PDB file of C-alpha atoms in Angstrom:
ATOM      1  CA  MET A   1      -0.118  -0.060   0.057  1.00 38.00           C
ATOM      2  CA  LEU A   2       3.110   1.875  -0.141  1.00 40.00           C
ATOM      3  CA  GLN A   3       3.711   2.094  -3.992  1.00 46.00           C
ATOM      4  CA  TRP A   4       3.608   5.836  -3.816  1.00 44.00           C
ATOM      5  CA  ASN A   5       6.786   6.609  -2.237  1.00 44.00           C
ATOM      6  CA  VAL A   6       8.662   5.176  -5.412  1.00 44.00           C
ATOM      7  CA  THR A   7       6.792   8.125  -7.929  1.00 43.00           C
ATOM      8  CA  SER A   8       7.387  10.497  -5.439  1.00 50.00           C
ATOM      9  CA  VAL A   9       9.332  13.198  -5.396  1.00 51.00           C
ATOM     10  CA  ARG A  10      11.145  12.364  -2.009  1.00 55.00           C
ATOM     11  CA  GLY A  11      10.205   9.473  -1.101  1.00 61.00           C
ATOM     12  CA  LYS A  12       9.095  10.875   2.688  1.00 64.00           C
ATOM     13  CA  THR A  13       7.471   7.946   4.452  1.00 69.00           C
ATOM     14  CA  LYS A  14       5.464  10.313   7.135  1.00 71.00           C
ATOM     15  CA  CYS A  15       4.010  14.248   6.666  1.00 72.00           C
ATOM     16  CA  MET A  16       4.016  17.506   8.911  1.00 69.00           C
ATOM     17  CA  MET A  17       2.419  20.734   7.915  1.00 66.00           C
ATOM     18  CA  LYS A  18       5.393  22.860   9.962  1.00 65.00           C
ATOM     19  CA  SER A  19       8.077  21.934   7.632  1.00 63.00           C
ATOM     20  CA  SER A  20       7.093  20.758   4.447  1.00 67.00           C
ATOM     21  CA  ASP A  21       4.790  22.539   1.237  1.00 72.00           C
ATOM     22  CA  CYS A  22       1.878  20.611   1.905  1.00 78.00           C
ATOM     23  CA  VAL A  23      -1.420  21.622   0.443  1.00 75.00           C
ATOM     24  CA  ILE A  24      -3.457  19.783   2.727  1.00 73.00           C
ATOM     25  CA  LYS A  25      -3.610  21.694   6.565  1.00 72.00           C
ATOM     26  CA  HIS A  26      -3.080  18.946   9.005  1.00 70.00           C
ATOM     27  CA  ALA A  27      -0.915  20.767  12.293  1.00 68.00           C
ATOM     28  CA  GLY A  28       0.263  18.962  14.262  1.00 68.00           C
ATOM     29  CA  VAL A  29      -0.600  15.563  12.989  1.00 73.00           C
ATOM     30  CA  TYR A  30       1.658  13.187  10.929  1.00 75.00           C
ATOM     31  CA  SER A  31      -0.253  12.264   7.857  1.00 75.00           C
ATOM     32  CA  THR A  32       1.403   8.639   7.489  1.00 75.00           C
ATOM     33  CA  GLY A  33       0.035   6.187   4.256  1.00 72.00           C
ATOM     34  CA  LEU A  34      -3.410   6.715   2.458  1.00 73.00           C
ATOM     35  CA  ALA A  35      -3.952  10.088   4.100  1.00 74.00           C
ATOM     36  CA  MET A  36       0.039  11.386   2.199  1.00 75.00           C
ATOM     37  CA  VAL A  37      -2.079  10.729  -1.411  1.00 75.00           C
ATOM     38  CA  GLY A  38      -2.878  13.676  -2.309  1.00 74.00           C
ATOM     39  CA  ALA A  39      -3.416  12.631  -6.377  1.00 77.00           C
ATOM     40  CA  ILE A  40      -3.172   9.650  -8.551  1.00 77.00           C
ATOM     41  CA  CYS A  41      -1.408   9.817 -11.784  1.00 78.00           C
ATOM     42  CA  ASP A  42      -3.314  10.093 -14.802  1.00 74.00           C
ATOM     43  CA  PHE A  43      -1.266   8.043 -17.406  1.00 75.00           C
ATOM     44  CA  CYS A  44       0.708   5.767 -14.919  1.00 76.00           C
ATOM     45  CA  GLU A  45      -2.072   5.085 -12.191  1.00 73.00           C
ATOM     46  CA  ALA A  46       0.809   5.969  -9.631  1.00 75.00           C
ATOM     47  CA  TRP A  47       0.199   7.616  -6.030  1.00 76.00           C
ATOM     48  CA  VAL A  48       1.442  10.856  -5.217  1.00 80.00           C
ATOM     49  CA  CYS A  49       1.814  12.843  -2.216  1.00 78.00           C
ATOM     50  CA  HIS A  50       0.669  15.492  -1.531  1.00 77.00           C
ATOM     51  CA  GLY A  51       3.136  17.666  -1.404  1.00 77.00           C
ATOM     52  CA  ARG A  52       2.834  21.001  -3.523  1.00 77.00           C
ATOM     53  CA  LYS A  53       6.643  20.431  -5.408  1.00 76.00           C
ATOM     54  CA  CYS A  54       4.868  16.374  -5.881  1.00 76.00           C
ATOM     55  CA  LEU A  55       1.786  17.623  -7.266  1.00 76.00           C
ATOM     56  CA  SER A  56       3.374  20.188 -10.143  1.00 76.00           C
ATOM     57  CA  THR A  57       6.417  17.362 -11.056  1.00 75.00           C
ATOM     58  CA  HIS A  58       5.123  14.233 -11.023  1.00 73.00           C
ATOM     59  CA  ALA A  59       2.924  14.987 -14.006  1.00 67.00           C
ATOM     60  CA  CYS A  60       4.644  16.632 -16.471  1.00 72.00           C
ATOM     61  CA  ALA A  61       8.204  14.114 -15.447  1.00 74.00           C
ATOM     62  CA  CYS A  62       5.722  10.789 -15.872  1.00 77.00           C
ATOM     63  CA  PRO A  63       7.891   8.255 -18.490  1.00 75.00           C
ATOM     64  CA  LEU A  64       4.342   7.457 -19.884  1.00 79.00           C
ATOM     65  CA  THR A  65       2.913  11.424 -20.926  1.00 77.00           C
ATOM     66  CA  ASP A  66       3.461  10.795 -24.049  1.00 80.00           C
ATOM     67  CA  ALA A  67       3.472   6.489 -24.568  1.00 85.00           C
ATOM     68  CA  GLU A  68       2.094   5.547 -27.638  1.00 87.00           C
ATOM     69  CA  CYS A  69       0.752   2.224 -28.713  1.00 88.00           C
ATOM     70  CA  VAL A  70       3.177   0.422 -31.138  1.00 86.00           C
ATOM     71  CA  GLU A  71       0.584  -0.825 -32.927  1.00 85.00           C
ATOM     72  CA  CYS A  72      -2.242   1.193 -32.812  1.00 87.00           C
ATOM     73  CA  GLU A  73      -0.529   4.240 -32.406  1.00 86.00           C
ATOM     74  CA  ARG A  74      -3.264   5.441 -29.274  1.00 86.00           C
ATOM     75  CA  GLY A  75      -2.244   7.269 -25.878  1.00 84.00           C
ATOM     76  CA  VAL A  76      -3.478   6.732 -22.769  1.00 81.00           C
ATOM     77  CA  TRP A  77      -6.143   9.317 -23.022  1.00 79.00           C
ATOM     78  CA  ASP A  78      -7.703   7.438 -26.336  1.00 82.00           C
ATOM     79  CA  HIS A  79      -7.723   4.044 -25.603  1.00 79.00           C
ATOM     80  CA  GLY A  80      -8.501   5.179 -21.450  1.00 74.00           C
ATOM     81  CA  GLY A  81      -6.577   1.205 -20.714  1.00 72.00           C
ATOM     82  CA  ARG A  82      -3.031   0.302 -19.232  1.00 79.00           C
ATOM     83  CA  ILE A  83       0.013   0.596 -20.904  1.00 84.00           C
ATOM     84  CA  PHE A  84       1.998  -2.297 -21.136  1.00 86.00           C
ATOM     85  CA  SER A  85       5.839  -2.706 -22.243  1.00 85.00           C
ATOM     86  CA  CYS A  86       6.440  -6.004 -24.997  1.00 84.00           C
ATOM     87  CA  SER A  87       9.520  -8.340 -22.999  1.00 77.00           C
ATOM     88  CA  PHE A  88      11.080  -8.108 -25.875  1.00 77.00           C
ATOM     89  CA  CYS A  89      11.471  -4.654 -28.296  1.00 78.00           C
ATOM     90  CA  HIS A  90      10.572  -3.090 -25.369  1.00 81.00           C
ATOM     91  CA  ASN A  91       7.578  -0.207 -26.925  1.00 85.00           C
ATOM     92  CA  PHE A  92       5.047   0.206 -25.408  1.00 89.00           C
ATOM     93  CA  LEU A  93       1.699  -1.723 -26.061  1.00 88.00           C
ATOM     94  CA  CYS A  94      -1.937  -1.056 -24.866  1.00 87.00           C
ATOM     95  CA  GLU A  95      -4.578  -3.849 -23.386  1.00 85.00           C
ATOM     96  CA  ASP A  96      -5.685  -4.692 -27.177  1.00 85.00           C
ATOM     97  CA  ASP A  97      -2.629  -5.313 -28.865  1.00 85.00           C
ATOM     98  CA  GLN A  98      -0.383  -6.625 -26.440  1.00 83.00           C
ATOM     99  CA  PHE A  99      -0.626 -10.141 -27.297  1.00 83.00           C
ATOM    100  CA  GLU A 100      -0.663  -9.910 -30.990  1.00 82.00           C
ATOM    101  CA  HIS A 101       2.054  -7.627 -30.933  1.00 83.00           C
ATOM    102  CA  GLN A 102       4.232 -10.298 -28.974  1.00 77.00           C
ATOM    103  CA  ALA A 103       3.106 -13.468 -30.417  1.00 75.00           C
ATOM    104  CA  SER A 104       4.544 -11.820 -33.436  1.00 76.00           C
ATOM    105  CA  CYS A 105       7.086  -9.927 -31.818  1.00 76.00           C
ATOM    106  CA  GLN A 106      10.207 -12.481 -32.569  1.00 75.00           C
ATOM    107  CA  VAL A 107       9.598 -12.735 -36.599  1.00 73.00           C
ATOM    108  CA  LEU A 108      12.490 -11.318 -38.577  1.00 72.00           C
ATOM    109  CA  GLU A 109      11.638  -8.929 -41.856  1.00 67.00           C
ATOM    110  CA  ALA A 110      14.120 -11.544 -43.631  1.00 68.00           C
ATOM    111  CA  GLU A 111      14.113 -14.699 -45.172  1.00 68.00           C
ATOM    112  CA  THR A 112      17.518 -15.508 -43.372  1.00 75.00           C
ATOM    113  CA  PHE A 113      20.000 -14.923 -40.658  1.00 78.00           C
ATOM    114  CA  LYS A 114      22.576 -12.656 -42.634  1.00 81.00           C
ATOM    115  CA  CYS A 115      23.489  -9.823 -41.503  1.00 85.00           C
ATOM    116  CA  VAL A 116      22.061  -6.522 -43.292  1.00 80.00           C
ATOM    117  CA  SER A 117      25.187  -4.993 -44.538  1.00 81.00           C
ATOM    118  CA  CYS A 118      27.132  -8.365 -45.464  1.00 84.00           C
ATOM    119  CA  ASN A 119      26.553 -11.850 -45.906  1.00 80.00           C
ATOM    120  CA  ARG A 120      27.796 -13.384 -42.670  1.00 83.00           C
ATOM    121  CA  LEU A 121      25.050 -14.490 -40.013  1.00 82.00           C
ATOM    122  CA  GLY A 122      24.280 -12.008 -37.940  1.00 82.00           C
ATOM    123  CA  GLN A 123      24.915 -12.528 -33.946  1.00 82.00           C
ATOM    124  CA  HIS A 124      22.395  -9.705 -33.057  1.00 85.00           C
ATOM    125  CA  SER A 125      19.108  -8.876 -33.226  1.00 84.00           C
ATOM    126  CA  CYS A 126      17.113  -5.881 -33.294  1.00 83.00           C
ATOM    127  CA  LEU A 127      13.615  -6.929 -32.151  1.00 80.00           C
ATOM    128  CA  ARG A 128      12.858  -2.997 -32.837  1.00 80.00           C
ATOM    129  CA  CYS A 129      14.351  -3.345 -36.684  1.00 81.00           C
ATOM    130  CA  LYS A 130      13.684  -6.991 -37.051  1.00 79.00           C
ATOM    131  CA  ALA A 131      17.370  -7.113 -38.507  1.00 82.00           C
ATOM    132  CA  CYS A 132      20.184  -9.525 -37.323  1.00 85.00           C
ATOM    133  CA  PHE A 133      23.978  -7.701 -37.808  1.00 86.00           C
ATOM    134  CA  CYS A 134      27.315  -9.637 -37.345  1.00 87.00           C
ATOM    135  CA  ASP A 135      29.741  -8.136 -35.090  1.00 84.00           C
ATOM    136  CA  ASP A 136      31.551  -5.798 -37.059  1.00 83.00           C
ATOM    137  CA  HIS A 137      28.733  -4.410 -38.088  1.00 81.00           C
ATOM    138  CA  THR A 138      27.024  -3.243 -34.717  1.00 83.00           C
ATOM    139  CA  ARG A 139      29.200  -0.856 -33.961  1.00 79.00           C
ATOM    140  CA  SER A 140      28.000   2.342 -34.690  1.00 76.00           C
ATOM    141  CA  LYS A 141      29.930   5.533 -34.567  1.00 74.00           C
ATOM    142  CA  VAL A 142      26.654   7.414 -33.180  1.00 74.00           C
ATOM    143  CA  PHE A 143      25.391   5.457 -30.596  1.00 82.00           C
ATOM    144  CA  LYS A 144      27.900   3.877 -28.514  1.00 80.00           C
ATOM    145  CA  GLN A 145      28.107   0.834 -26.289  1.00 80.00           C
ATOM    146  CA  GLU A 146      27.931   0.742 -22.841  1.00 80.00           C
ATOM    147  CA  LYS A 147      29.791  -1.688 -20.062  1.00 82.00           C
ATOM    148  CA  GLY A 148      28.232  -5.092 -19.164  1.00 79.00           C
ATOM    149  CA  LYS A 149      25.921  -4.427 -22.233  1.00 82.00           C
ATOM    150  CA  GLN A 150      25.212  -5.686 -25.473  1.00 83.00           C
ATOM    151  CA  PRO A 151      25.954  -3.870 -28.342  1.00 85.00           C
ATOM    152  CA  PRO A 152      23.153  -1.045 -28.723  1.00 87.00           C
ATOM    153  CA  CYS A 153      21.602  -1.667 -32.504  1.00 86.00           C
ATOM    154  CA  PRO A 154      23.459   1.442 -35.640  1.00 84.00           C
ATOM    155  CA  LYS A 155      19.823   2.227 -36.454  1.00 83.00           C
ATOM    156  CA  CYS A 156      17.625   2.931 -33.667  1.00 84.00           C
ATOM    157  CA  GLY A 157      20.437   2.089 -30.752  1.00 84.00           C
ATOM    158  CA  HIS A 158      17.751   0.134 -28.960  1.00 82.00           C
ATOM    159  CA  GLU A 159      19.978  -2.528 -26.645  1.00 83.00           C
ATOM    160  CA  THR A 160      20.447  -5.880 -29.573  1.00 85.00           C
ATOM    161  CA  GLN A 161      20.263  -9.558 -27.415  1.00 80.00           C
ATOM    162  CA  GLU A 162      22.245 -12.028 -29.251  1.00 82.00           C
ATOM    163  CA  THR A 163      20.416 -14.696 -32.176  1.00 76.00           C
ATOM    164  CA  LYS A 164      20.820 -17.392 -30.653  1.00 73.00           C
ATOM    165  CA  ASP A 165      18.921 -17.049 -27.038  1.00 69.00           C
ATOM    166  CA  LEU A 166      15.969 -15.561 -28.805  1.00 70.00           C
ATOM    167  CA  SER A 167      13.238 -17.927 -30.985  1.00 65.00           C
ATOM    168  CA  MET A 168      13.612 -15.896 -33.428  1.00 69.00           C
ATOM    169  CA  SER A 169      12.128 -17.099 -36.869  1.00 71.00           C
ATOM    170  CA  THR A 170      12.362 -15.668 -40.429  1.00 72.00           C
ATOM    171  CA  ARG A 171       9.537 -14.541 -42.809  1.00 64.00           C
ATOM    172  CA  SER A 172       8.676 -17.464 -45.527  1.00 62.00           C
ATOM    173  CA  LEU A 173       7.720 -16.482 -48.454  1.00 55.00           C
ATOM    174  CA  LYS A 174       5.837 -19.278 -51.041  1.00 57.00           C
ATOM    175  CA  PHE A 175       5.333 -18.561 -54.834  1.00 55.00           C
ATOM    176  CA  GLY A 176       3.880 -20.444 -57.285  1.00 56.00           C
ATOM    177  CA  ARG A 177      -0.310 -21.872 -56.810  1.00 55.00           C
ATOM    178  CA  GLN A 178       0.000 -23.042 -53.416  1.00 53.00           C
ATOM    179  CA  THR A 179      -2.401 -25.996 -52.050  1.00 56.00           C
ATOM    180  CA  GLY A 180      -6.005 -25.506 -51.266  1.00 54.00           C
ATOM    181  CA  GLY A 181      -9.462 -25.818 -51.909  1.00 53.00           C
ATOM    182  CA  GLU A 182     -11.169 -25.813 -55.298  1.00 52.00           C
ATOM    183  CA  GLU A 183     -12.392 -22.047 -56.232  1.00 52.00           C
ATOM    184  CA  GLY A 184     -15.160 -20.947 -57.916  1.00 50.00           C
ATOM    185  CA  ASP A 185     -13.637 -21.003 -61.492  1.00 50.00           C
ATOM    186  CA  GLY A 186     -12.085 -24.533 -60.433  1.00 51.00           C
ATOM    187  CA  ALA A 187      -9.037 -23.683 -60.307  1.00 49.00           C
ATOM    188  CA  SER A 188      -6.811 -25.960 -57.459  1.00 51.00           C
ATOM    189  CA  GLY A 189      -3.307 -26.359 -56.559  1.00 54.00           C
ATOM    190  CA  TYR A 190      -0.230 -28.757 -57.776  1.00 56.00           C
ATOM    191  CA  ASP A 191      -0.932 -30.829 -55.259  1.00 59.00           C
ATOM    192  CA  ALA A 192      -4.781 -31.753 -56.589  1.00 60.00           C
ATOM    193  CA  TYR A 193      -3.585 -31.862 -60.305  1.00 56.00           C
ATOM    194  CA  TRP A 194      -1.143 -35.329 -58.840  1.00 61.00           C
ATOM    195  CA  LYS A 195      -4.165 -36.976 -57.097  1.00 65.00           C
ATOM    196  CA  ASN A 196      -6.128 -36.075 -60.123  1.00 64.00           C
ATOM    197  CA  LEU A 197      -3.400 -38.023 -62.478  1.00 61.00           C
ATOM    198  CA  SER A 198      -3.070 -40.875 -59.666  1.00 66.00           C
ATOM    199  CA  SER A 199      -6.803 -41.948 -59.250  1.00 66.00           C
ATOM    200  CA  GLU A 200      -6.667 -42.322 -62.759  1.00 60.00           C
ATOM    201  CA  LYS A 201      -3.890 -44.526 -63.145  1.00 57.00           C
ATOM    202  CA  TYR A 202      -5.446 -46.629 -60.824  1.00 57.00           C
ATOM    203  CA  GLY A 203      -9.161 -46.083 -61.730  1.00 54.00           C
ATOM    204  CA  ASP A 204      -9.339 -48.417 -64.108  1.00 53.00           C
ATOM    205  CA  ASN A 205     -11.542 -50.898 -62.192  1.00 53.00           C
ATOM    206  CA  SER A 206     -14.106 -48.208 -60.594  1.00 53.00           C
ATOM    207  CA  TYR A 207     -14.642 -47.760 -65.094  1.00 51.00           C
ATOM    208  CA  HIS A 208     -14.943 -51.226 -65.704  1.00 53.00           C
ATOM    209  CA  ASP A 209     -18.027 -51.448 -62.726  1.00 58.00           C
ATOM    210  CA  GLU A 210     -19.495 -47.768 -63.635  1.00 60.00           C
ATOM    211  CA  GLU A 211     -20.464 -49.469 -67.257  1.00 60.00           C
ATOM    212  CA  GLU A 212     -21.769 -52.511 -65.740  1.00 63.00           C
ATOM    213  CA  ASP A 213     -24.077 -51.139 -63.662  1.00 67.00           C
ATOM    214  CA  GLU A 214     -25.568 -48.138 -67.075  1.00 69.00           C
ATOM    215  CA  TYR A 215     -25.865 -51.829 -68.427  1.00 65.00           C
ATOM    216  CA  GLU A 216     -27.699 -53.624 -65.865  1.00 72.00           C
ATOM    217  CA  ALA A 217     -29.574 -50.317 -65.944  1.00 70.00           C
ATOM    218  CA  GLU A 218     -30.729 -50.079 -69.677  1.00 71.00           C
ATOM    219  CA  ASP A 219     -31.840 -53.886 -69.580  1.00 70.00           C
ATOM    220  CA  ASP A 220     -34.299 -52.524 -65.961  1.00 70.00           C
ATOM    221  CA  GLU A 221     -36.124 -50.217 -68.126  1.00 70.00           C
ATOM    222  CA  GLU A 222     -36.282 -52.672 -71.357  1.00 70.00           C
ATOM    223  CA  GLU A 223     -37.922 -54.907 -69.247  1.00 66.00           C
ATOM    224  CA  GLU A 224     -40.138 -52.450 -67.674  1.00 65.00           C
ATOM    225  CA  ASP A 225     -40.819 -50.852 -70.961  1.00 65.00           C
ATOM    226  CA  GLU A 226     -41.915 -54.216 -72.392  1.00 62.00           C
ATOM    227  CA  GLY A 227     -44.446 -55.103 -69.210  1.00 61.00           C
ATOM    228  CA  GLY A 228     -45.776 -52.241 -69.733  1.00 61.00           C
ATOM    229  CA  LYS A 229     -46.495 -52.885 -73.697  1.00 59.00           C
ATOM    230  CA  ASP A 230     -48.145 -56.674 -72.335  1.00 62.00           C
ATOM    231  CA  SER A 231     -50.396 -55.049 -69.937  1.00 63.00           C
ATOM    232  CA  ASP A 232     -51.843 -52.430 -72.176  1.00 65.00           C
ATOM    233  CA  ALA A 233     -52.515 -55.219 -74.934  1.00 63.00           C
ATOM    234  CA  GLU A 234     -54.782 -57.542 -72.340  1.00 64.00           C
ATOM    235  CA  SER A 235     -56.799 -54.229 -71.303  1.00 63.00           C
ATOM    236  CA  SER A 236     -57.875 -53.804 -75.364  1.00 65.00           C
ATOM    237  CA  ASP A 237     -58.955 -57.153 -75.199  1.00 65.00           C
ATOM    238  CA  LEU A 238     -61.018 -57.258 -72.331  1.00 62.00           C
ATOM    239  CA  PHE A 239     -63.107 -53.879 -73.751  1.00 63.00           C
ATOM    240  CA  THR A 240     -63.271 -55.771 -78.228  1.00 68.00           C
ATOM    241  CA  ASN A 241     -65.689 -57.983 -77.073  1.00 67.00           C
ATOM    242  CA  LEU A 242     -67.861 -54.582 -75.025  1.00 65.00           C
ATOM    243  CA  ASN A 243     -71.429 -53.632 -77.224  1.00 66.00           C
ATOM    244  CA  LEU A 244     -72.656 -50.435 -76.184  1.00 64.00           C
ATOM    245  CA  GLY A 245     -74.882 -49.704 -79.592  1.00 65.00           C
ATOM    246  CA  ARG A 246     -75.636 -46.506 -81.350  1.00 64.00           C
ATOM    247  CA  THR A 247     -73.181 -43.979 -80.136  1.00 62.00           C
ATOM    248  CA  TYR A 248     -71.761 -40.835 -81.244  1.00 59.00           C
ATOM    249  CA  ALA A 249     -68.684 -42.466 -80.816  1.00 59.00           C
ATOM    250  CA  SER A 250     -69.653 -45.286 -83.696  1.00 59.00           C
ATOM    251  CA  GLY A 251     -70.986 -42.143 -86.213  1.00 61.00           C
ATOM    252  CA  TYR A 252     -74.504 -42.356 -85.346  1.00 56.00           C
ATOM    253  CA  ALA A 253     -75.944 -39.365 -85.062  1.00 54.00           C
ATOM    254  CA  HIS A 254     -79.749 -38.875 -84.451  1.00 57.00           C
ATOM    255  CA  TYR A 255     -80.483 -36.937 -87.393  1.00 55.00           C
ATOM    256  CA  GLU A 256     -80.115 -40.279 -89.280  1.00 54.00           C
ATOM    257  CA  GLU A 257     -82.963 -41.654 -87.354  1.00 53.00           C
ATOM    258  CA  GLN A 258     -85.277 -39.087 -88.435  1.00 53.00           C
ATOM    259  CA  GLU A 259     -84.380 -39.755 -91.897  1.00 51.00           C
ATOM    260  CA  SER A 260     -85.062 -42.826 -92.184  1.00 48.00           C
TER     261      SER A 260
END
């Protein structure tokens, strides 16, 4: 509960009204702990001492004042959340982009681990520039190396890390038609093409089976047609001896009877 002492300018543990620039009147009474909190920082959400110097200095000197997310380029007041730091490239991240960024942060923008300036293997990697550098090309006249630390990146000055200590991966580019599902126009990858060829080679037996099935279906249709003709002939034989008398269908008309 006393973490505000870290953010306080003077780091006091107790405050007395007579000997301080306290903006809260508490004459004759020591204020400690939460009683010393005068404000909460809008950027880092730290507790600030209620002394006049702390209140006027911390908001300007807060390290997160100009912190913007490296992915969406939003500040604290834009996204309204907490600010995180990438554990690899140490850039600022918002709460929405922290997981996706760190998952893809250790991917180089090159296809190999070779140095950007030469063809040798890069022992040092900069995760801000997403590039590798050899021992010779990490030496820069602009950025000087501090004792006990890794050499800085010659491009951005960020501290590099040894490639062998990181689970680095390179960018992969695939050319040509890739294996995939059949599209609307019937196009598919080379894999499907070779599968079709192999199915044609070993598909002779299935072709003969399909022909036999077609022949059997045709025979069944012919038998059904013959059976239908026989039934029509039997029904016509039943009505051959039927006599309905003189009808219009037989050519008889009522005016013929009157004339006779």
